[in-house]
mmCIF file of C-alpha atoms in Angstrom:
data_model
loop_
_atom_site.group_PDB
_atom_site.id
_atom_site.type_symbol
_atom_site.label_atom_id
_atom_site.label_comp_id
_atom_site.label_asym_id
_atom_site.label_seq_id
_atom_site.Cartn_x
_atom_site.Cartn_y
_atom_site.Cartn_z
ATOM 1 C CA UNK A 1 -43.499 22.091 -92.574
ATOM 2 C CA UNK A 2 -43.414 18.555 -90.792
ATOM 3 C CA UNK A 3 -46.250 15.797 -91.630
ATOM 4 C CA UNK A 4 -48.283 16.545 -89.034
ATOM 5 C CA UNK A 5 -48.802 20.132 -90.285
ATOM 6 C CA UNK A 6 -52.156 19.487 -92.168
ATOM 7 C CA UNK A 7 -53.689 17.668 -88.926
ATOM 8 C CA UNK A 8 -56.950 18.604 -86.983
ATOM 9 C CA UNK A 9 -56.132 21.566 -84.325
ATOM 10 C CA UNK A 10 -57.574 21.334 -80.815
ATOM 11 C CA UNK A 11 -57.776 24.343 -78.529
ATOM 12 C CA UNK A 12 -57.826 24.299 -74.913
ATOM 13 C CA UNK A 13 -61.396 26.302 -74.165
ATOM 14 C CA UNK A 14 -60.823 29.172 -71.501
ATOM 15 C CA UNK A 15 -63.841 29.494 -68.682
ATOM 16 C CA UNK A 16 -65.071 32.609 -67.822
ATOM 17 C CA UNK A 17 -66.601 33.241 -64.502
ATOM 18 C CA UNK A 18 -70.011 35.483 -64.676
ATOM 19 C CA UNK A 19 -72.681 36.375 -62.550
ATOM 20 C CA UNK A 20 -75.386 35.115 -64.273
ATOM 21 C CA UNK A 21 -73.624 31.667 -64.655
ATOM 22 C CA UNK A 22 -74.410 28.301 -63.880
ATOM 23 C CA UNK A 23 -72.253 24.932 -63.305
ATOM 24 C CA UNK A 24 -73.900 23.209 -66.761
ATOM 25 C CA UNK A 25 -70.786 23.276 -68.464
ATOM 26 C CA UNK A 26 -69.474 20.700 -66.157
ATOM 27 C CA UNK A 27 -72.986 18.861 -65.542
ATOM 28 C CA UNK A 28 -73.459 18.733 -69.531
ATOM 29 C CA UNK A 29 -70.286 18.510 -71.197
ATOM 30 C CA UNK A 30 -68.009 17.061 -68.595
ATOM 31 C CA UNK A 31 -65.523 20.623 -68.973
ATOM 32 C CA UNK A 32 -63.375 20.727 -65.524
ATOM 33 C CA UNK A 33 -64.169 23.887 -64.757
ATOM 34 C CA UNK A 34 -63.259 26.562 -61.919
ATOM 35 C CA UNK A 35 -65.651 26.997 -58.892
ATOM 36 C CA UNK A 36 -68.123 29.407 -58.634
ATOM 37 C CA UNK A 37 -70.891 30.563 -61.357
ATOM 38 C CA UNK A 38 -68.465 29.377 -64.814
ATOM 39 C CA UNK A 39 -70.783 31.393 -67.469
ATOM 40 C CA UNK A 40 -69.027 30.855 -70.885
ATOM 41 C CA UNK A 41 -66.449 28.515 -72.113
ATOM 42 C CA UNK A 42 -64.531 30.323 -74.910
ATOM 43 C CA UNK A 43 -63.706 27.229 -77.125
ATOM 44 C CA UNK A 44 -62.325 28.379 -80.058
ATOM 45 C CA UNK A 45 -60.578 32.201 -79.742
ATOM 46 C CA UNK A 46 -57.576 33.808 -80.451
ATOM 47 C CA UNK A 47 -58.952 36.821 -78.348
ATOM 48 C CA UNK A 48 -56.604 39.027 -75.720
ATOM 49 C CA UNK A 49 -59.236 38.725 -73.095
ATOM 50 C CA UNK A 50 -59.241 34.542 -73.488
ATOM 51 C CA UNK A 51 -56.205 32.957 -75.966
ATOM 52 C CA UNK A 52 -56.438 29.289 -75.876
ATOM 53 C CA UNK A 53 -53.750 26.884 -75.674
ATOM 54 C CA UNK A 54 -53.582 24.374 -78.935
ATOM 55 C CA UNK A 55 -53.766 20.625 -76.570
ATOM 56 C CA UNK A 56 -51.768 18.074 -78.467
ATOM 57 C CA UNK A 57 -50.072 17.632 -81.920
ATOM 58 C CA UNK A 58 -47.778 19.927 -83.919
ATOM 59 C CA UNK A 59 -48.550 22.950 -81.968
ATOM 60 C CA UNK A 60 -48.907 21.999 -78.569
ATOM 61 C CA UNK A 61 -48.506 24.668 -75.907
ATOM 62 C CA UNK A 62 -48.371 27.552 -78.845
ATOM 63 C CA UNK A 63 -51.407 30.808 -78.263
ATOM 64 C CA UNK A 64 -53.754 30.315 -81.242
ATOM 65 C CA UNK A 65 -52.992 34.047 -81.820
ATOM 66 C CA UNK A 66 -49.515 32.673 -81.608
ATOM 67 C CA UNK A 67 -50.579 30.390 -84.343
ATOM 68 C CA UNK A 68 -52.247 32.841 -86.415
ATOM 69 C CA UNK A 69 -49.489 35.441 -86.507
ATOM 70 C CA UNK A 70 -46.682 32.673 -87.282
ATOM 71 C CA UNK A 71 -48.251 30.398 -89.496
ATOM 72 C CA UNK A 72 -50.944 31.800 -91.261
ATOM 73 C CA UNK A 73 -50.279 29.153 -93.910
ATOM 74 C CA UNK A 74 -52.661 27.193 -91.641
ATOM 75 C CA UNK A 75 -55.332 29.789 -92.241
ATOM 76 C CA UNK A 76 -55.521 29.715 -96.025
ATOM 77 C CA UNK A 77 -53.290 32.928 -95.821
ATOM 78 C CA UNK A 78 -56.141 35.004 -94.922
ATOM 79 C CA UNK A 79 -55.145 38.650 -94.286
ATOM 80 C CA UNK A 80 -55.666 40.408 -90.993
ATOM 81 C CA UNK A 81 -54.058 41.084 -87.877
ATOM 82 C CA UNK A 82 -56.415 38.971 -85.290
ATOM 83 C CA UNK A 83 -57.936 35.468 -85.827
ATOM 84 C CA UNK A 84 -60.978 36.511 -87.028
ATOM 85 C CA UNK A 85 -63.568 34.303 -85.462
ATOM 86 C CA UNK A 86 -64.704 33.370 -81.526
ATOM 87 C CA UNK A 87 -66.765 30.121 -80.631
ATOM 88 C CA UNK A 88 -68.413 29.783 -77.296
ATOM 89 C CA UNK A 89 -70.852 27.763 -74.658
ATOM 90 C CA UNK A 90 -73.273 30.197 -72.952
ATOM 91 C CA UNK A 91 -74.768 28.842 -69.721
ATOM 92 C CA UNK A 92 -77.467 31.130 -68.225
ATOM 93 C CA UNK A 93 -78.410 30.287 -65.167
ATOM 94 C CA UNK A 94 -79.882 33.931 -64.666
ATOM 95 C CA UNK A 95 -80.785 36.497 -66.998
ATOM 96 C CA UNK A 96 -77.889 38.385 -69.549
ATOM 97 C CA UNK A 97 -77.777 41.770 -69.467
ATOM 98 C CA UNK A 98 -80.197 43.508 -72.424
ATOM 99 C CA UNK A 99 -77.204 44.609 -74.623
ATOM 100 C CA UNK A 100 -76.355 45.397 -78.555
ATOM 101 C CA UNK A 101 -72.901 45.209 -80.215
ATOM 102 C CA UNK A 102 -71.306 47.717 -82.634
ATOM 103 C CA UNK A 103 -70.189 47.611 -85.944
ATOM 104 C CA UNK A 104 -67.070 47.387 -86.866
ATOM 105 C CA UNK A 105 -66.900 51.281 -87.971
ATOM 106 C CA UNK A 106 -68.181 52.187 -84.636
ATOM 107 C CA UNK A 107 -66.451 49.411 -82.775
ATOM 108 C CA UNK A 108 -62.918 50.810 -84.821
ATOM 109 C CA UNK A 109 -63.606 54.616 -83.465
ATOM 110 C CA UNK A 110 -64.831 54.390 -80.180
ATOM 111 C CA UNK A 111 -63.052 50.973 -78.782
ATOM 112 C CA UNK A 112 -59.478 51.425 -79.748
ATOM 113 C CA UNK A 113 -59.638 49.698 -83.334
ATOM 114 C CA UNK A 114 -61.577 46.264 -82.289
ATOM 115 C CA UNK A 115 -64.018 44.877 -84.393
ATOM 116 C CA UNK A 116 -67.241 45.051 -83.783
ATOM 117 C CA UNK A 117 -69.623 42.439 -82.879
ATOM 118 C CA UNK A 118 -71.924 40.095 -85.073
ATOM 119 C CA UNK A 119 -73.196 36.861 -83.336
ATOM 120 C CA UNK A 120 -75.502 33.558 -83.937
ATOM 121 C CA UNK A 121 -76.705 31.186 -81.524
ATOM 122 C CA UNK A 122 -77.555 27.709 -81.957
ATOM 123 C CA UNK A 123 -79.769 26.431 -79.009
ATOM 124 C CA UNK A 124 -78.656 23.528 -77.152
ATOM 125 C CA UNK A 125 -80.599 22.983 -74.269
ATOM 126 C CA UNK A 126 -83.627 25.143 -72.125
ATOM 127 C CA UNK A 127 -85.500 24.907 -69.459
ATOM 128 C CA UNK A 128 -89.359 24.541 -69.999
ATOM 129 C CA UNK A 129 -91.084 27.552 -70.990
ATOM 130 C CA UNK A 130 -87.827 29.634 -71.638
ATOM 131 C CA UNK A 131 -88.011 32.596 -73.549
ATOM 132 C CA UNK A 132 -85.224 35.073 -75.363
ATOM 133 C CA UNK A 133 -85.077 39.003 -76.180
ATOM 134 C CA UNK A 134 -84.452 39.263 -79.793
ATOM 135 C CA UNK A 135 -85.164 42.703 -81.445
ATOM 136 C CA UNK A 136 -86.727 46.071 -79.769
ATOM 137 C CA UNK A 137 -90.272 48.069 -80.789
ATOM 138 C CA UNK A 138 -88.555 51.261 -80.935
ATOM 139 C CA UNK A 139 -89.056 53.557 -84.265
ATOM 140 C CA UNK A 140 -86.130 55.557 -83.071
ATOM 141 C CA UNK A 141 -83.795 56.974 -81.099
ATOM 142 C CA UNK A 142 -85.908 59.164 -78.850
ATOM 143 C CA UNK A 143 -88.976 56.703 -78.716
ATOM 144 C CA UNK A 144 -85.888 54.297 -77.450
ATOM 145 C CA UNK A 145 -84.751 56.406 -75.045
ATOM 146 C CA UNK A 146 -88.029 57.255 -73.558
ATOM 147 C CA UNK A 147 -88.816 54.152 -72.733
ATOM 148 C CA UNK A 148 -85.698 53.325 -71.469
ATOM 149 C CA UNK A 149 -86.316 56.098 -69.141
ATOM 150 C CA UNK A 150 -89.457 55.013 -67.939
ATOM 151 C CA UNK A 151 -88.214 51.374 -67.857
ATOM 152 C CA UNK A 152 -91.151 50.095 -69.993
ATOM 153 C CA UNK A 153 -89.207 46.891 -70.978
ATOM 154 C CA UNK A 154 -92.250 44.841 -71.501
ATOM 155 C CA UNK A 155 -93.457 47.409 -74.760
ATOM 156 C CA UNK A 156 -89.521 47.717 -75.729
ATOM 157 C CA UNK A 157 -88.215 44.422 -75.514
ATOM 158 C CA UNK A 158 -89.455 41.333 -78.397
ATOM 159 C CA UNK A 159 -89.590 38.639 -76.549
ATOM 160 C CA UNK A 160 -89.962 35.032 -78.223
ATOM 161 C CA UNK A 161 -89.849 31.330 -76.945
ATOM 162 C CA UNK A 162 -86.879 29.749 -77.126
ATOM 163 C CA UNK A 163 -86.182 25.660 -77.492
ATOM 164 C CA UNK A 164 -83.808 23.288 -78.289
ATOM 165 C CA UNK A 165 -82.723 23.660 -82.095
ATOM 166 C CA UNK A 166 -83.818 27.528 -82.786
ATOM 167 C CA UNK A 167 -81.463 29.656 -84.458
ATOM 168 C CA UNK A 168 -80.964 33.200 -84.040
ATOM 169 C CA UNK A 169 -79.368 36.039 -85.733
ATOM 170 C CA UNK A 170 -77.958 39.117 -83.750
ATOM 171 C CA UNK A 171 -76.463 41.221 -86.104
ATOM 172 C CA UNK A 172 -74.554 44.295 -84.323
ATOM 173 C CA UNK A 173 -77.434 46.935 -83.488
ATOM 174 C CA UNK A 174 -79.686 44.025 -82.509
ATOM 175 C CA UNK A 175 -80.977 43.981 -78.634
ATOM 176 C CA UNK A 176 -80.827 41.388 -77.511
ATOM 177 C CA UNK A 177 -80.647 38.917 -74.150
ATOM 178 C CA UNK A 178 -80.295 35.457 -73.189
ATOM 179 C CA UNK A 179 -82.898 34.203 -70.386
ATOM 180 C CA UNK A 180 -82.137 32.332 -67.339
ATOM 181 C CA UNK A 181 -81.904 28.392 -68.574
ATOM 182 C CA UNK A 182 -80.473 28.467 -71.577
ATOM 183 C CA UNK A 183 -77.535 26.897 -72.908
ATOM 184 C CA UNK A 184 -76.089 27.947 -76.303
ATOM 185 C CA UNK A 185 -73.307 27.612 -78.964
ATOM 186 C CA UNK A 186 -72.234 31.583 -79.789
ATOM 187 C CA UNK A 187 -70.527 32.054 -83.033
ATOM 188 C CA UNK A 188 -69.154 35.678 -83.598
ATOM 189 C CA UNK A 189 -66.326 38.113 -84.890
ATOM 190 C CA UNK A 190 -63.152 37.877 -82.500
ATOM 191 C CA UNK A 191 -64.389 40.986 -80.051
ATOM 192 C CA UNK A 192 -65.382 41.147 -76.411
ATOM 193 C CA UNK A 193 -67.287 44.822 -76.994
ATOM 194 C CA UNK A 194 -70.242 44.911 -74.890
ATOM 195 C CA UNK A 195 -72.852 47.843 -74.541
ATOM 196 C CA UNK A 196 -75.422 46.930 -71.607
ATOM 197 C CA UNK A 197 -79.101 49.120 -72.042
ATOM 198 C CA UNK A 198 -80.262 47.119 -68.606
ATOM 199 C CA UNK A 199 -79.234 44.883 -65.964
ATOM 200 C CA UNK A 200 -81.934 44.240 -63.837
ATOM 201 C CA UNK A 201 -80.395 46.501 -60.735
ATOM 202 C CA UNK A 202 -77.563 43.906 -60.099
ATOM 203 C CA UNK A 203 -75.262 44.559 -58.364
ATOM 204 C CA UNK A 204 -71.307 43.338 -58.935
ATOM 205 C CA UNK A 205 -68.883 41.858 -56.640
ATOM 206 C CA UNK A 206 -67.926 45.222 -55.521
ATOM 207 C CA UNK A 207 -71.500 46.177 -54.354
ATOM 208 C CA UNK A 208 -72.360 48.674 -57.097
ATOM 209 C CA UNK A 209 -74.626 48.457 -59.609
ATOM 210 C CA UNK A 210 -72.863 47.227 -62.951
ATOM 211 C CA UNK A 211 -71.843 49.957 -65.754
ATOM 212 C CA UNK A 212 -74.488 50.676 -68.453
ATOM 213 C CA UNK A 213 -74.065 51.564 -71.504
ATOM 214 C CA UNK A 214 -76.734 53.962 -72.687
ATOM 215 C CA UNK A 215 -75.292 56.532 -74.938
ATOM 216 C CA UNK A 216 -73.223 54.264 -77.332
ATOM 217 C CA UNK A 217 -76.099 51.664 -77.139
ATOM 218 C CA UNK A 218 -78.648 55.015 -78.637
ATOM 219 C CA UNK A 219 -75.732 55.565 -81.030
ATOM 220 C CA UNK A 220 -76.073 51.697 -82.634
ATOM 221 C CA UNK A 221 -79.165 50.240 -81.842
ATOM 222 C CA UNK A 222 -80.833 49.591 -85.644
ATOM 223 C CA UNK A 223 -84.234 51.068 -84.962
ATOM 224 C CA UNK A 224 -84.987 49.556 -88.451
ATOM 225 C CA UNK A 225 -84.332 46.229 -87.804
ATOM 226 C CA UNK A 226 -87.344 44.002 -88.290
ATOM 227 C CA UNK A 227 -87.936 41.421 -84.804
ATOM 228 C CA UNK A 228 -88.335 38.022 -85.364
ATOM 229 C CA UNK A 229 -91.074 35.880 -84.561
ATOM 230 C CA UNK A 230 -89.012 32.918 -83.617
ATOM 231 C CA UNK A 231 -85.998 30.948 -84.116
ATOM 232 C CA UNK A 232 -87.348 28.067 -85.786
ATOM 233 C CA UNK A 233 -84.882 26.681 -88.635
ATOM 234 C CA UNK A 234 -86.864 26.456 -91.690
ATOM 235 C CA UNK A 235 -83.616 26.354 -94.044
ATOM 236 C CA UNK A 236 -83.689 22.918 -96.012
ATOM 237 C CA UNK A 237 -81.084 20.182 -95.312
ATOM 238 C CA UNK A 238 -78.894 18.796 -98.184
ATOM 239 C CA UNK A 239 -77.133 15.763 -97.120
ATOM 240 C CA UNK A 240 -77.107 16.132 -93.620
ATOM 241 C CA UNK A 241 -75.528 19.941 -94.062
ATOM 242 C CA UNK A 242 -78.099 23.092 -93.108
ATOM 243 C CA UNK A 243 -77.069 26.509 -93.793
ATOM 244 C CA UNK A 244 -77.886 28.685 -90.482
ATOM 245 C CA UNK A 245 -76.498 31.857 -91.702
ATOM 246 C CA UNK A 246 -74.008 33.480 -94.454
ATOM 247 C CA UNK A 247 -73.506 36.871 -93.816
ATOM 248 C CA UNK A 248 -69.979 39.041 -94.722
ATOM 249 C CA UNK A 249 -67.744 37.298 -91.375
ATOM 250 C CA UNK A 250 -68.428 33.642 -91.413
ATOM 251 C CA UNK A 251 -70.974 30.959 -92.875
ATOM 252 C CA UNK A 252 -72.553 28.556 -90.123
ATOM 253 C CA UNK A 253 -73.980 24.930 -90.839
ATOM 254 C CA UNK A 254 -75.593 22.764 -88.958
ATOM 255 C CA UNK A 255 -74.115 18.968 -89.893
ATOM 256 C CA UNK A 256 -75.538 15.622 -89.129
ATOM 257 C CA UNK A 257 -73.058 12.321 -89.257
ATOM 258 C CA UNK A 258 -75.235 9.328 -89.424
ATOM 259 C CA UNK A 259 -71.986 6.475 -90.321
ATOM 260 C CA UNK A 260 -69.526 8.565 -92.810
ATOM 261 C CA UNK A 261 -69.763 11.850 -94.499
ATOM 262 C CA UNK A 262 -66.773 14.048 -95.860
ATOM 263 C CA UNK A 263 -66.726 17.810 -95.894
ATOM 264 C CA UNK A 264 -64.622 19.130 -98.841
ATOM 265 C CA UNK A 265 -62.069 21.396 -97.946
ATOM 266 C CA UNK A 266 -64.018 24.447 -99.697
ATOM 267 C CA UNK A 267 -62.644 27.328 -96.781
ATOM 268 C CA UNK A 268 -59.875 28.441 -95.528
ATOM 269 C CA UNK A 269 -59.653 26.542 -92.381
ATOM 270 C CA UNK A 270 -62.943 25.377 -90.363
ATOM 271 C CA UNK A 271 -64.049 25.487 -86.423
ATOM 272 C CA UNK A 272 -66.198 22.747 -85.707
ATOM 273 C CA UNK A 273 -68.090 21.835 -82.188
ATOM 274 C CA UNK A 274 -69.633 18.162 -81.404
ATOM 275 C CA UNK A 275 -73.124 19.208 -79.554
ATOM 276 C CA UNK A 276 -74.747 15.579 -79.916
ATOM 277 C CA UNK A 277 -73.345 12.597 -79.618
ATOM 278 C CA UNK A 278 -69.776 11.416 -80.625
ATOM 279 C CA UNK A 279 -67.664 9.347 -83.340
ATOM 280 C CA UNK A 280 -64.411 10.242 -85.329
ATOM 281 C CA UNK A 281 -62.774 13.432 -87.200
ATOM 282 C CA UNK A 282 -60.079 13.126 -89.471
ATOM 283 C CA UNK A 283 -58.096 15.473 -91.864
ATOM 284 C CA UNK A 284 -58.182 13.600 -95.099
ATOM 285 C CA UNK A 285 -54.401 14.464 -96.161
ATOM 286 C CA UNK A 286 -52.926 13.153 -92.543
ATOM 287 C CA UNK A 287 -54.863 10.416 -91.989
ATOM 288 C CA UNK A 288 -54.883 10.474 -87.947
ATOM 289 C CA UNK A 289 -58.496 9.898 -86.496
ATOM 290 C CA UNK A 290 -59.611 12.087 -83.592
ATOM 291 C CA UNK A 291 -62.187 10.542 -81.226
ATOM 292 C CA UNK A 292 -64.727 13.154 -80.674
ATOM 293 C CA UNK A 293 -68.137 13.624 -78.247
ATOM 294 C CA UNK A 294 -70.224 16.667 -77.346
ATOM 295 C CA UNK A 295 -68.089 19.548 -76.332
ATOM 296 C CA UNK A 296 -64.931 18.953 -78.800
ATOM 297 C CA UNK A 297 -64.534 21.713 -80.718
ATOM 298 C CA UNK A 298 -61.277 21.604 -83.064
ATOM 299 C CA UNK A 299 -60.065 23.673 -86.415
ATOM 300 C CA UNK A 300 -59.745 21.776 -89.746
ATOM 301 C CA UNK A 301 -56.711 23.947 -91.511
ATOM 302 C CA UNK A 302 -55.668 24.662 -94.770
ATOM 303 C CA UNK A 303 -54.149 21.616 -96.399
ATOM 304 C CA UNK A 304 -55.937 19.343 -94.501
ATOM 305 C CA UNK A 305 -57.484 17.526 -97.251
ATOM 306 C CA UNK A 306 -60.949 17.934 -95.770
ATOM 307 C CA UNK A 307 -62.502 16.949 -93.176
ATOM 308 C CA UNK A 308 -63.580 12.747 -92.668
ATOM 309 C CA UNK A 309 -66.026 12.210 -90.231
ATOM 310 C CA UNK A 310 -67.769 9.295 -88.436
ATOM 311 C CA UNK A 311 -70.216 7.808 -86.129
ATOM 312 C CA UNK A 312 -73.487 9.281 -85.055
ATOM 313 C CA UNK A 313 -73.027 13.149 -84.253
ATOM 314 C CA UNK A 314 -74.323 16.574 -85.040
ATOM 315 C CA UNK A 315 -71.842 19.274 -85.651
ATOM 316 C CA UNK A 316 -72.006 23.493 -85.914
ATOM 317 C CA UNK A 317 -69.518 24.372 -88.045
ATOM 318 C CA UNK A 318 -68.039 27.622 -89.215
ATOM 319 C CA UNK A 319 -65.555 29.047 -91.905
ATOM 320 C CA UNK A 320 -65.269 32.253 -93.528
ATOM 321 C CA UNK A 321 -67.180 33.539 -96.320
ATOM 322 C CA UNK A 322 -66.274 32.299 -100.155
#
């Protein structure tokens, strides 16, 4: 392995044209981006369906997946066949699609082996008086499909405010949607499986209505599931580091830079995204300093030494679980 193994890793992030999407990820982040309504920037993803390019260094020009399968010393040596995680920007400039996910038992059965899907989001930026669909008032399966039926979203769907700063869990069997104005940081397991429950009678470019998804979505909704209230972060802060959530995929903090802070190297490798302000990012065993603003999103690997950062900056960072 050359010198330059152990430095920082920067993916090229892969647009995705929607029909709900806006232009923000230009307008906000400076991304070049295609024409047309850009609704997600994959930044960090090793997935079929959007494979970034590593920009610079050691590995420019490889696939991440490349990456992964060929040098998983990078990666701690973690076992499995697929980069695990997926990092995005959501910009909706309409209304998502109410949806769930599966879980990775369903999701291996009924999707050809993917995993399923368990997702966070980290508010960025809203419109005033935004609001998001976390959760349903369904007891069960029938109760959920009657008022599916009868399209009584206003008693089905929880519906809370959203701002700048929430958190919010969506564990697979969660409905859920993201509102027209919102801009978000996703952090999920590496899989693009998507049931829709409702769609708001759009129509895609062909002219039809889109697909829905109502049987699987009966089979995996978690009529159990308690709602939340809101997304308001009440976990405490510990030297600039906040614990959003821990759950069996990944752990996701929330980490403020104010001059120079140091994140051990306690995980197999780290994604990271900038989403205020900008300063430096180094990996403490090469030494080569990375300037970094809102938008750069970059892996710390295995043998990197940890992570050095500095300037004024907040960070979402994720890693595996210990």
């Amino acid at each position: 392995m050359s010198e330059t193994a152990h430095d920082l890793i920067f993916p090229v992030p892969v647009f995705h044209e929607k029909i709900w999407g806006g232009r923000k990820l230009a307008t906000e982040f400076g991304y070049e981006i295609p024409d047309g309504p850009i609704g997600e920037c994959w930044a960090i993803s090793a997935h079929p369906n959007g494979d970034c390019t590593i920009g610079g260094g050691e590995w420019e020009g490889m696939r991440l997946s490349e990456l992964w399968d060929s040098h998983r010393e990078l990666f701690g040596g973690v076992e499995g066949d697929r980069f695990p995680l997926l990092i995005k920007i959501i910009d909706a400039k309409d209304n998502l699609s109410v949806q769930v996910h599966p879980d990775d038992a369903y999701a291996a059965e009924h999707e050809n082996g993917s995993l399923g899907k368990r997702e966070c989001w980290y508010i960025l930026s809203t419109d005033p008086d935004t609001t998001i669909v976390v959760g349903q008032r369904a007891h069960d399966r029938a109760e959920f499909a009657q008022m599916v039926e009868e399209g009584r979203w206003d008693d089905l769907l929880n519906v809370v405010p959203c701002r700048p700063g929430d958190f919010f869990r969506i564990e697979p069997g969660c409905v859920h949607a993201i509102q027209e104005g919102t801009v978000l940081l996703e952090t999920q397991q590496s899989s693009d499986v998507t049931y829709r429950v409702y769609d708001y009678d759009r129509v895609g470019d062909d002219g039809k209505p889109r697909d829905l998804h109502i049987s699987q979505s009966l089979d995996v909704v978690d009529y159990a599931m308690e709602a939340p209230a809101s997304g308001e972060v009440t976990a405490p802060e510990a030297d600039g580091v906040t614990e959003l959530m821990d759950c069996p995929n990944f752990v996701v903090e929330r980490v403020r830079v104010c001059g120079e802070k140091v994140l051990a190297e306690d995980w197999p490798f780290l994604c990271a995204s900038v989403i205020e302000g900008s300063g430096t990012a180094t990996a403490v065993a090469d030494g080569t300093a990375h300037e970094i603003g809102r938008g750069a999103h970059f892996i710390a690997p295995a043998g990197c030494g940890g992570l050095a950062l500095s300037g004024e900056m907040t960070l979402v960072v994720s890693h595996l679980p210990a």
